[in-house]
PDB file of C-alpha atoms and ligand atoms in Angstrom:
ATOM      1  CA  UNK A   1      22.018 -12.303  16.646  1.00  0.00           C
ATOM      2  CA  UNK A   2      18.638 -12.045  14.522  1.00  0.00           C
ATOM      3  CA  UNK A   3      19.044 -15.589  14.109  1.00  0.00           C
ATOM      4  CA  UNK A   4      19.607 -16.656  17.671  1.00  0.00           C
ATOM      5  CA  UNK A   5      16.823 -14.186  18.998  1.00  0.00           C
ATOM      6  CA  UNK A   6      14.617 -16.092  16.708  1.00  0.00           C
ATOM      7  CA  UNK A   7      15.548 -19.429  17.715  1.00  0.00           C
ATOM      8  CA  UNK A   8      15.104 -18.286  21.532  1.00  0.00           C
ATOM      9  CA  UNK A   9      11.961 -16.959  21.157  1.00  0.00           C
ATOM     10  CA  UNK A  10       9.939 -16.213  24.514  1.00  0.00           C
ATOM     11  CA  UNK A  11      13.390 -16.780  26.036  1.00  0.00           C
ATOM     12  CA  UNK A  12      14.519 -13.728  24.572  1.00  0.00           C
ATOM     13  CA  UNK A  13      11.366 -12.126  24.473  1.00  0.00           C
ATOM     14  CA  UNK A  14      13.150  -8.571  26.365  1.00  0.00           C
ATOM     15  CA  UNK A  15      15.949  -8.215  24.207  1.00  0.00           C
ATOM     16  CA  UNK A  16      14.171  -8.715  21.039  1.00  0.00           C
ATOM     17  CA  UNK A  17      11.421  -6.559  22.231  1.00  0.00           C
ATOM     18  CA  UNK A  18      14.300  -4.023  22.789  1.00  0.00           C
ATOM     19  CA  UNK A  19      15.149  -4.348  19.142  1.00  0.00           C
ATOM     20  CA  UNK A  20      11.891  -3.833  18.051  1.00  0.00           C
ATOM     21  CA  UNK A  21      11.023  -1.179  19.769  1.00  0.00           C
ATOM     22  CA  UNK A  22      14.203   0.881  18.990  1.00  0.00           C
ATOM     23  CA  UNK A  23      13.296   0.246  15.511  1.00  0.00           C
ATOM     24  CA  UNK A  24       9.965   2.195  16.074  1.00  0.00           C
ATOM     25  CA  UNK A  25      11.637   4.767  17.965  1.00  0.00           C
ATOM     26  CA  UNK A  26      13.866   5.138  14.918  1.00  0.00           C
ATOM     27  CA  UNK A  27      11.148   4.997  12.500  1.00  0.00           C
ATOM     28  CA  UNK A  28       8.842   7.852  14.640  1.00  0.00           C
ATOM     29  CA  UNK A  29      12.613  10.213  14.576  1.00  0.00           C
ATOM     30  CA  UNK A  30      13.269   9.604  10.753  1.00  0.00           C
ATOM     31  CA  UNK A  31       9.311  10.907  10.388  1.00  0.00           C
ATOM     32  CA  UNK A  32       9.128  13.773  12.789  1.00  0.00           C
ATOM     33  CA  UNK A  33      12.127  14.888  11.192  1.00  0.00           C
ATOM     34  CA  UNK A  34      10.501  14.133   7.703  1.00  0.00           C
ATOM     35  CA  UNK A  35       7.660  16.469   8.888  1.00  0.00           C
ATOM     36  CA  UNK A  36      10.157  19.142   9.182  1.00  0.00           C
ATOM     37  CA  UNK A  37      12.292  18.750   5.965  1.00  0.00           C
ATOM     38  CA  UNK A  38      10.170  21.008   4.184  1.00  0.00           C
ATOM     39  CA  UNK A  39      11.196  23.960   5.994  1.00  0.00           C
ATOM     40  CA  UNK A  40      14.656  23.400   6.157  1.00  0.00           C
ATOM     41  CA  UNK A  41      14.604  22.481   2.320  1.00  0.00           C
ATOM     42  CA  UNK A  42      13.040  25.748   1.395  1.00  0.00           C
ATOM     43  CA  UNK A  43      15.828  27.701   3.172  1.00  0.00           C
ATOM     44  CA  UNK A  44      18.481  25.441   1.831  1.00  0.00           C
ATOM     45  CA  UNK A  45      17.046  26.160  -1.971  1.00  0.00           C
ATOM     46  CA  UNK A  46      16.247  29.766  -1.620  1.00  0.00           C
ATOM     47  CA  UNK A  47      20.208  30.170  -0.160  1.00  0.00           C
ATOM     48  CA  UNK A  48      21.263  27.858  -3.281  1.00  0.00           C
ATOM     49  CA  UNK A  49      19.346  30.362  -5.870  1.00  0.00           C
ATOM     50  CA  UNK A  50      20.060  33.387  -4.195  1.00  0.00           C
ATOM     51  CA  UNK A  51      23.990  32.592  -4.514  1.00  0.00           C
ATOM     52  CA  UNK A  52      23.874  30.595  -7.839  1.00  0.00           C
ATOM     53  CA  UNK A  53      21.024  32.174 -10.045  1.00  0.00           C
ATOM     54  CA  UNK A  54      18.600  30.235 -11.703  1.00  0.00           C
ATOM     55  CA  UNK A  55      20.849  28.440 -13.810  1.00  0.00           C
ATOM     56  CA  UNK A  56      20.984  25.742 -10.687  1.00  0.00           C
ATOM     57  CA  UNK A  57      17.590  24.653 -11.939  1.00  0.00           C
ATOM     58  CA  UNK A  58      19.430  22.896 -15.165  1.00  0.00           C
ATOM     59  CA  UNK A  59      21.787  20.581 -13.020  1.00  0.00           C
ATOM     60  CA  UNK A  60      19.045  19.752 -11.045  1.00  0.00           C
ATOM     61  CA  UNK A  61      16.782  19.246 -13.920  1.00  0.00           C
ATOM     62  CA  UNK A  62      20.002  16.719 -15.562  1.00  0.00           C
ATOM     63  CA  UNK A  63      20.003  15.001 -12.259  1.00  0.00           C
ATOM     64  CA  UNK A  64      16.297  14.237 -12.107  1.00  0.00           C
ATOM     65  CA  UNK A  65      15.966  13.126 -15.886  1.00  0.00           C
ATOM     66  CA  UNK A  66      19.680  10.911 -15.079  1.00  0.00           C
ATOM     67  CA  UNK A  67      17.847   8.755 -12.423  1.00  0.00           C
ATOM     68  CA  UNK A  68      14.085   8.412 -14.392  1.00  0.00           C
ATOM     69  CA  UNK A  69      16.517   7.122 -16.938  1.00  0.00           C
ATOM     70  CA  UNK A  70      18.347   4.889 -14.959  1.00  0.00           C
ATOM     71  CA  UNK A  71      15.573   3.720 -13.216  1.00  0.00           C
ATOM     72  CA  UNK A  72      13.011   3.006 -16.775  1.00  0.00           C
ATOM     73  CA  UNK A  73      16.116   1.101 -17.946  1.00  0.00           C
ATOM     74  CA  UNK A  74      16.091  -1.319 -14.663  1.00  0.00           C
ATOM     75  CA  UNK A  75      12.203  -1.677 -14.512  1.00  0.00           C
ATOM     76  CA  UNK A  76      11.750  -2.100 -18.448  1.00  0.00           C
ATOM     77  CA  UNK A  77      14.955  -3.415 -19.231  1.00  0.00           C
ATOM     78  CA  UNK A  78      16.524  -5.426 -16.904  1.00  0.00           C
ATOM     79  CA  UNK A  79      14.075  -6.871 -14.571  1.00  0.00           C
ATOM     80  CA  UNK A  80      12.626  -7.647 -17.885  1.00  0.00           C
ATOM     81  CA  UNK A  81      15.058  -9.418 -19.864  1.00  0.00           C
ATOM     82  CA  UNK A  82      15.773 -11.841 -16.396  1.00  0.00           C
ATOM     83  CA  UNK A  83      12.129 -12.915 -16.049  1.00  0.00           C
ATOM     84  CA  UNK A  84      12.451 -13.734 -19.831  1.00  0.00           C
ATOM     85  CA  UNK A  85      15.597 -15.732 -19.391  1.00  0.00           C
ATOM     86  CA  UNK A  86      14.839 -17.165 -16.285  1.00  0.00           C
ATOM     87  CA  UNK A  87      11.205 -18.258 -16.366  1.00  0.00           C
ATOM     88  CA  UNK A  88       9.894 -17.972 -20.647  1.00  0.00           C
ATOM     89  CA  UNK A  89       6.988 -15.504 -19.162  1.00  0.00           C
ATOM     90  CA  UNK A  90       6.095 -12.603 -21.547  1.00  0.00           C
ATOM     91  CA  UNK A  91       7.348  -9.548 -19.716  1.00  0.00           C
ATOM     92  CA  UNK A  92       5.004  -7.419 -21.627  1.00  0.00           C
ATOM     93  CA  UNK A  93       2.074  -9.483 -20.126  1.00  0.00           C
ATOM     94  CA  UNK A  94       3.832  -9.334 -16.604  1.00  0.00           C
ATOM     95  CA  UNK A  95       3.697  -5.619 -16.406  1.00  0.00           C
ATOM     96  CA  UNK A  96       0.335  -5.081 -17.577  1.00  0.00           C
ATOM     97  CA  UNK A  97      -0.625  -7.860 -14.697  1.00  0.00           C
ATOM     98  CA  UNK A  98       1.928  -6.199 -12.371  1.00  0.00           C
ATOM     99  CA  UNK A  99       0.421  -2.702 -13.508  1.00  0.00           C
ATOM    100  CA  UNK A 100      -1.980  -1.585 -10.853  1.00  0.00           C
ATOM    101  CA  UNK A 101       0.079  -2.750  -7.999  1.00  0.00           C
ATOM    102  CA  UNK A 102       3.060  -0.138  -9.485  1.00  0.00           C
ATOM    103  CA  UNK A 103       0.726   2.693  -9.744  1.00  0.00           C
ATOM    104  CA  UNK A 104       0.081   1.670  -5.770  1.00  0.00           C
ATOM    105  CA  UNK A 105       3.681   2.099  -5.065  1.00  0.00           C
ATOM    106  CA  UNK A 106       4.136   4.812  -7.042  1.00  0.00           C
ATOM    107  CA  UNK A 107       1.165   6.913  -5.340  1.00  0.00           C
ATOM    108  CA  UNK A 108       2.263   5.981  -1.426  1.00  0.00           C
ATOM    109  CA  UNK A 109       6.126   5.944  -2.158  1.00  0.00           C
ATOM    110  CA  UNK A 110       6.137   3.242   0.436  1.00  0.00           C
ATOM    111  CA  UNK A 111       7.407  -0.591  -0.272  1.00  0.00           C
ATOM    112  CA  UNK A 112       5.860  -1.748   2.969  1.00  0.00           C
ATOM    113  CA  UNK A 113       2.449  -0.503   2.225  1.00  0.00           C
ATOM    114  CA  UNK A 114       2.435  -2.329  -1.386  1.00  0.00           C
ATOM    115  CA  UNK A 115       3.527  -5.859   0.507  1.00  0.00           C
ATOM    116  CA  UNK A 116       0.071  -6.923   0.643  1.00  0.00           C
ATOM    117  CA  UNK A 117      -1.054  -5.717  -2.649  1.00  0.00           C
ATOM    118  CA  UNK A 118       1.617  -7.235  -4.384  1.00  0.00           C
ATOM    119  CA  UNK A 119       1.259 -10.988  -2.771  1.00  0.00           C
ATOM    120  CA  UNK A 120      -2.057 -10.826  -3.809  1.00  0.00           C
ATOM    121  CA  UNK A 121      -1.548  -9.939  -7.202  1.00  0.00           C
ATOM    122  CA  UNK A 122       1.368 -12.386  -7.761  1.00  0.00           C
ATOM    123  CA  UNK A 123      -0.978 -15.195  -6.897  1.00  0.00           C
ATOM    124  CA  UNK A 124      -4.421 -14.120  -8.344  1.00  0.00           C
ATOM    125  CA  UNK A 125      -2.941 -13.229 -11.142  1.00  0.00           C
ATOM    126  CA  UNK A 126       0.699 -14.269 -12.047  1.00  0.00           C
ATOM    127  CA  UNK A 127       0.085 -17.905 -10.442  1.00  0.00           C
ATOM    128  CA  UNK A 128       3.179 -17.212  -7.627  1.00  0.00           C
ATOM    129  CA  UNK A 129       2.365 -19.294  -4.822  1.00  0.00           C
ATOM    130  CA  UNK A 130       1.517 -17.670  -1.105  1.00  0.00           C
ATOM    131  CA  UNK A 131       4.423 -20.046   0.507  1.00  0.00           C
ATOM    132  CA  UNK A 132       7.088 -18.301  -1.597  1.00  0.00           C
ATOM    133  CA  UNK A 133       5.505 -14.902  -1.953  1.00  0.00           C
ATOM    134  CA  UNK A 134       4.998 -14.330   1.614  1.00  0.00           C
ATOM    135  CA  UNK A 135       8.837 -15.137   2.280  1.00  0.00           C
ATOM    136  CA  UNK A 136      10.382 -13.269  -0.523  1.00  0.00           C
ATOM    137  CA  UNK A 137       8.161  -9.811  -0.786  1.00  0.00           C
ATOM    138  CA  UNK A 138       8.398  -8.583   2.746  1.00  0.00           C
ATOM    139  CA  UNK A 139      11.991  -9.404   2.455  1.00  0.00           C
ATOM    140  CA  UNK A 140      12.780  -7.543  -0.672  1.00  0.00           C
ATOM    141  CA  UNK A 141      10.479  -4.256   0.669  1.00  0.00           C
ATOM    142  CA  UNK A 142      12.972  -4.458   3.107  1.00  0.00           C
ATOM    143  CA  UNK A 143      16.379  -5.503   1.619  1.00  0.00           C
ATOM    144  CA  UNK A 144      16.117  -5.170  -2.194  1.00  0.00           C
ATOM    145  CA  UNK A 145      15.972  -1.684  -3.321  1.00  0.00           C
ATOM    146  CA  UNK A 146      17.631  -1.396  -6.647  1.00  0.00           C
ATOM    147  CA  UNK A 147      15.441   1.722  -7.226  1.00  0.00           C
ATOM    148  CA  UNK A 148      16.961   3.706  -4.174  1.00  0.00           C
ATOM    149  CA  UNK A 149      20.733   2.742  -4.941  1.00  0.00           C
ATOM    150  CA  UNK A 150      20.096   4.065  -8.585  1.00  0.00           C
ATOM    151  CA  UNK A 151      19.080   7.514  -7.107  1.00  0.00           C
ATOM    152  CA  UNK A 152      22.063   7.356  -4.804  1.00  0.00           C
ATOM    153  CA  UNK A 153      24.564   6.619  -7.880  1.00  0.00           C
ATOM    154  CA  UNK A 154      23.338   9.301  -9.637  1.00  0.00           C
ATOM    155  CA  UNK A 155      23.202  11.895  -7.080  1.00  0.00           C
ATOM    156  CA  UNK A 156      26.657  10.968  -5.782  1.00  0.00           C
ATOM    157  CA  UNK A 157      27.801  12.076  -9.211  1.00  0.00           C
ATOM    158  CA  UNK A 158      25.649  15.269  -9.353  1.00  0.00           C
ATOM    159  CA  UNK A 159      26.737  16.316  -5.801  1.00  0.00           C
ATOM    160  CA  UNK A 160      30.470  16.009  -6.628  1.00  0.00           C
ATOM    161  CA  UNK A 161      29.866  17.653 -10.100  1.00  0.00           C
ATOM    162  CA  UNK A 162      27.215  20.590  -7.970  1.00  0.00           C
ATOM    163  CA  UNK A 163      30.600  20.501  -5.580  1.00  0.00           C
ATOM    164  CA  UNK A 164      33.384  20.510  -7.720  1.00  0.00           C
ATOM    165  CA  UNK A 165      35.018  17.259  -6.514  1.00  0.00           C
ATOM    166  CA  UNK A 166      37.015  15.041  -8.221  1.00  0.00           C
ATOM    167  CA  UNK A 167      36.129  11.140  -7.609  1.00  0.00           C
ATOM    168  CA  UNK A 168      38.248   8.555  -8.398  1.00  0.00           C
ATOM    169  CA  UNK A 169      37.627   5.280 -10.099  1.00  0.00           C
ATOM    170  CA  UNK A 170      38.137   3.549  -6.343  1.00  0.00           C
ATOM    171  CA  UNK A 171      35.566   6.004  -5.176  1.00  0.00           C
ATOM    172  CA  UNK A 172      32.800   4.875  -7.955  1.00  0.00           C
ATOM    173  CA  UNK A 173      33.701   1.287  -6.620  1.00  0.00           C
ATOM    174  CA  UNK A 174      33.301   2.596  -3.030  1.00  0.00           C
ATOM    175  CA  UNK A 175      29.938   4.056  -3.949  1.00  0.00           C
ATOM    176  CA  UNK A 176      28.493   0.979  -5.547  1.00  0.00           C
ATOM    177  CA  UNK A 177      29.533  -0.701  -2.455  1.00  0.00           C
ATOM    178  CA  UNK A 178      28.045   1.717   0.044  1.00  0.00           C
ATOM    179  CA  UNK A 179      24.908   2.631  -2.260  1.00  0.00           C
ATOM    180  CA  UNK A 180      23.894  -0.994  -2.294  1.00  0.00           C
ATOM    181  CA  UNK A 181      24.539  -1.562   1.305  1.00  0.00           C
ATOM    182  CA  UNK A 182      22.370   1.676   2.517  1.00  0.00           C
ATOM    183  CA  UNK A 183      19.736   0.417  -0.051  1.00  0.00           C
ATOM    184  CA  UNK A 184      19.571  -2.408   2.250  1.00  0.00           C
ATOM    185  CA  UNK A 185      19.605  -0.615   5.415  1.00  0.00           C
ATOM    186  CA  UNK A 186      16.428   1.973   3.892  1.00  0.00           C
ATOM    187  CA  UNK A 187      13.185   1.068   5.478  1.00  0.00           C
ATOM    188  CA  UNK A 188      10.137   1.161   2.418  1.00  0.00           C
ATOM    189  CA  UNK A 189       8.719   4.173   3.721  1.00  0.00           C
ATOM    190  CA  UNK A 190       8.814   7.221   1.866  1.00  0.00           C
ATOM    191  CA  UNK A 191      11.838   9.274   1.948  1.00  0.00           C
ATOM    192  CA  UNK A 192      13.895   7.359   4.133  1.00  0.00           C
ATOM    193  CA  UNK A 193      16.964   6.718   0.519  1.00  0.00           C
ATOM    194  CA  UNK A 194      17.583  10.216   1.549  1.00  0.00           C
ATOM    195  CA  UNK A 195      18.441   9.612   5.141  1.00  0.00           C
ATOM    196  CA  UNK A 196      20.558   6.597   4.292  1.00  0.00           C
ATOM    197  CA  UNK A 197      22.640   8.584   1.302  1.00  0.00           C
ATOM    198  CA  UNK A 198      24.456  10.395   4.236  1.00  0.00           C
ATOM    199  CA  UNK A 199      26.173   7.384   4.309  1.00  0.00           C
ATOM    200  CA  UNK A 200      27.049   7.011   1.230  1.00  0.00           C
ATOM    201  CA  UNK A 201      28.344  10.676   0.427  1.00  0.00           C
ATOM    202  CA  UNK A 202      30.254   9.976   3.829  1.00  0.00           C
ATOM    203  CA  UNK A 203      32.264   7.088   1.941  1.00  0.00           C
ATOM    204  CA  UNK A 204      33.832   9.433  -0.722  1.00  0.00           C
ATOM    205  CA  UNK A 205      34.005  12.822   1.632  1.00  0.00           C
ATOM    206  CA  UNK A 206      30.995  14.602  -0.507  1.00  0.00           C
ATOM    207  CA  UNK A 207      29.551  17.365   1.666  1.00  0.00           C
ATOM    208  CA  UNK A 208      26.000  16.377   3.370  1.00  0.00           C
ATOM    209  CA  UNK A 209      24.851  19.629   2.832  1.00  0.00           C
ATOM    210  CA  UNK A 210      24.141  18.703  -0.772  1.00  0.00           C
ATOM    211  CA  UNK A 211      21.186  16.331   0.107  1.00  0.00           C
ATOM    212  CA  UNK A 212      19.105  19.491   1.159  1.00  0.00           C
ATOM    213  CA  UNK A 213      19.849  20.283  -2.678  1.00  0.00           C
ATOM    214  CA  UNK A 214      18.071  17.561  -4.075  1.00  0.00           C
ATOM    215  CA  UNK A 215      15.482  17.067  -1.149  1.00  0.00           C
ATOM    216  CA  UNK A 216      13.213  19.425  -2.627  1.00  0.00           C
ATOM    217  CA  UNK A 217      12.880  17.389  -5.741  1.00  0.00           C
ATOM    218  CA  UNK A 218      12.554  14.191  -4.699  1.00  0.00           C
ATOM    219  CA  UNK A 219       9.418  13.409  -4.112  1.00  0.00           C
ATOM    220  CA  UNK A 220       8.800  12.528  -7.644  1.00  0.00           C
ATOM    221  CA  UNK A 221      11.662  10.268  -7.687  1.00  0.00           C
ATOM    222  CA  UNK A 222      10.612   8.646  -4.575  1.00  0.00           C
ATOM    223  CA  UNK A 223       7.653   7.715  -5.545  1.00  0.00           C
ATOM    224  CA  UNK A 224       9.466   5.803  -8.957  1.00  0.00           C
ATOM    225  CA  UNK A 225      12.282   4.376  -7.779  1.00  0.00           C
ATOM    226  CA  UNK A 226       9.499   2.884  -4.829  1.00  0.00           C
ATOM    227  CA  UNK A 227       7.705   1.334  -8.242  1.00  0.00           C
ATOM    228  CA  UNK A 228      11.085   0.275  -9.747  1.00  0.00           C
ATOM    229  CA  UNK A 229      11.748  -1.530  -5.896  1.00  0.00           C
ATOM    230  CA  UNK A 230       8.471  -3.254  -5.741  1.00  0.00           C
ATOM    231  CA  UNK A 231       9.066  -4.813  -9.271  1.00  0.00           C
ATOM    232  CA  UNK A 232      12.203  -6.081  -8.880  1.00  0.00           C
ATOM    233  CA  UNK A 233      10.591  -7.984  -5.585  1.00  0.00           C
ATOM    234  CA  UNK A 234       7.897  -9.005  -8.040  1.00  0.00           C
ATOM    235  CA  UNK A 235      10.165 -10.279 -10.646  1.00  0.00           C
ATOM    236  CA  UNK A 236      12.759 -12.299  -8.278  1.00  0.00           C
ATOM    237  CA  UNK A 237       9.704 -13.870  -6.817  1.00  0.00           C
ATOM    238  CA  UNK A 238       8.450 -15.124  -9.873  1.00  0.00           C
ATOM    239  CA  UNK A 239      11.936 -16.085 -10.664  1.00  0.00           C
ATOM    240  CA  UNK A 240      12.388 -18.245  -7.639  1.00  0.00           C
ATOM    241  CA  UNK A 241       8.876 -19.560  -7.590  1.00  0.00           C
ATOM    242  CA  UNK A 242       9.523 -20.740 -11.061  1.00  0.00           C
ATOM    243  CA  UNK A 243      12.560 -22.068 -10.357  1.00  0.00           C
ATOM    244  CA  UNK A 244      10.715 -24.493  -7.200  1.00  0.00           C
ATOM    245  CA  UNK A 245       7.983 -25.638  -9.092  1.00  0.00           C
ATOM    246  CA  UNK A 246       5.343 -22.868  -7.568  1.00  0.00           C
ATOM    247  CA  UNK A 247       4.344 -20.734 -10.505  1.00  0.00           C
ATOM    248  CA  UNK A 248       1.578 -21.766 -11.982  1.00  0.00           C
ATOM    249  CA  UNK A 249       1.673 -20.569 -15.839  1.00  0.00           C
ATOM    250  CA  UNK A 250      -1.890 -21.139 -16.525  1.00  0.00           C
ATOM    251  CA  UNK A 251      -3.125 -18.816 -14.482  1.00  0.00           C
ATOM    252  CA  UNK A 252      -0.437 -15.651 -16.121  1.00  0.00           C
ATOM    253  CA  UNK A 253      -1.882 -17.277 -18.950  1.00  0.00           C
ATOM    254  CA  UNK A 254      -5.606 -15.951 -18.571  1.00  0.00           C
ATOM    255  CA  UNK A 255      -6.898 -13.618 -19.368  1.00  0.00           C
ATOM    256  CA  UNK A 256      -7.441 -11.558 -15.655  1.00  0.00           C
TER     257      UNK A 256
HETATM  258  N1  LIG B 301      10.400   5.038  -0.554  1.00  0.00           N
HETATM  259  C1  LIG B 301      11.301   3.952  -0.869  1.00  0.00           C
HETATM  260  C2  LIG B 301      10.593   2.633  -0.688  1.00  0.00           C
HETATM  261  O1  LIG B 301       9.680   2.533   0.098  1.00  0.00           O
HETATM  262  C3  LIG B 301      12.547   3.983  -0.063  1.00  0.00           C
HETATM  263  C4  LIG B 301      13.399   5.171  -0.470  1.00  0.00           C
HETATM  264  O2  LIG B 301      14.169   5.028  -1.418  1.00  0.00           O
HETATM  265  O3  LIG B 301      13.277   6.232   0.123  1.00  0.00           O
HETATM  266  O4  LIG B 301      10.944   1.663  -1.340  1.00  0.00           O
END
């Protein structure tokens, strides 16, 4: 339908406007209820300690060093081995080029706000040319979020462990399934992995309840796993500008 709507154009001007517009209407809910989280997650976490004790604070504390974990090994690993492979750069070099634009995402928590930043960085300063940068960032802040499915992996297991439910092997596969698919569906705005890992604890029966557990607590690991998103953008870009002929070494090769 995106596609046709496109093709249309002013034909289809209403109905795409439509679209749009229910987008923003989304967007302003997901916020105003944002605003509000807070509150309900200090009720949620006082309830949780009054009942459990403090000793809550230790799963919790497992759960938050699991996913910094998870995501350091995709950022510094991963993404870095596959622009090694795939395009000969030095990855060390890349991230002390790619540096500032991190430390960007990593103080709004939002994708979206970083697209700029990071086109302009890729060109000035990895030599990633504007007519495949401009394509691939805006889609990635808005599809590619290996950073949020990490978080949702991880808390899928601390919620059933928090919970006392058993998951099966099919139910891991389910989760990597739904996890990636919601990580697709999350707007790069801060906050919003939460929103979409209803889904994904719907997929395997987890309570909901235990998102308000891990609400209070993830502001921190918004704000990395929106770093660890933005890179992997960065890195596919540079991947697939290398692999058309429009990344221009010499310029990752100064000294900027
Ligand atoms: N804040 C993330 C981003 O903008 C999305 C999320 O995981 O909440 O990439």
């Amino acid at each position: 339908m995106g596609v046709i709507l496109a093709k249309m154009g002013e034909r289809a001007e209403t109905v795409a406007n439509f679209f749009s517009q229910f987008n923003d209407i989304m967007m302003e809910m997901t916020m105003m209820i944002m605003a509000l989280a807070p509150i309900g997650v200090f009720c949620l976490i006082s309830r949780t300690f009054a009942n459990i004790g403090f000793s809550a604070f230790i799963p919790l504390a497992k759960y938050m060093i699991g996913v910094l974990l998870a995501l350091a090994i995709q950022c510094f690993g991963v993404y870095q081995i596959l622009l090694k492979i795939f395009t000969g750069l030095n990855p060390i070099k890349f991230i002390k080029k790619f540096f500032p634009v991190m430390a960007f995402a990593f103080s709004t928590a939002t994708s979206n706000a970083t697209i700029p930043m990071s086109i302009d960085t890729l060109s000035k300063k990895v030599g990633v040319s504007k007519k495949i940068s401009s394509f691939t960032i805006p889609l990635g802040a808005t599809i590619n979020m290996d950073g949020t499915s990490i978080m949702q992996g991880v808390a899928v297991v601390f919620a059933a462990q928090a919970f006392g439910i058993h998951l099966s092997p099919m139910d891991y596969v389910t989760v990597i399934g739904t996890a990636t698919l919601a990580s697709v569906g999350t707007a790069g705005v801060p906050s919003v992995g939460l929103v979409t890992l209803t889904m994904v604890f719907n997929s395997v029966g987890l309570p909901v309840e235990a998102i308000g557990l891990i609400m209070g607590i993830d502001r921190i690991l918004d704000m990395t796993r929106t770093a660890v998103n933005i890179t992997g953008d960065a890195v596919c870009t540079t991947i697939v500008a290398h692999q058309n002929g429009a990344l221009d070494k010499k310029v990752f090769n100064e000294s900027n």
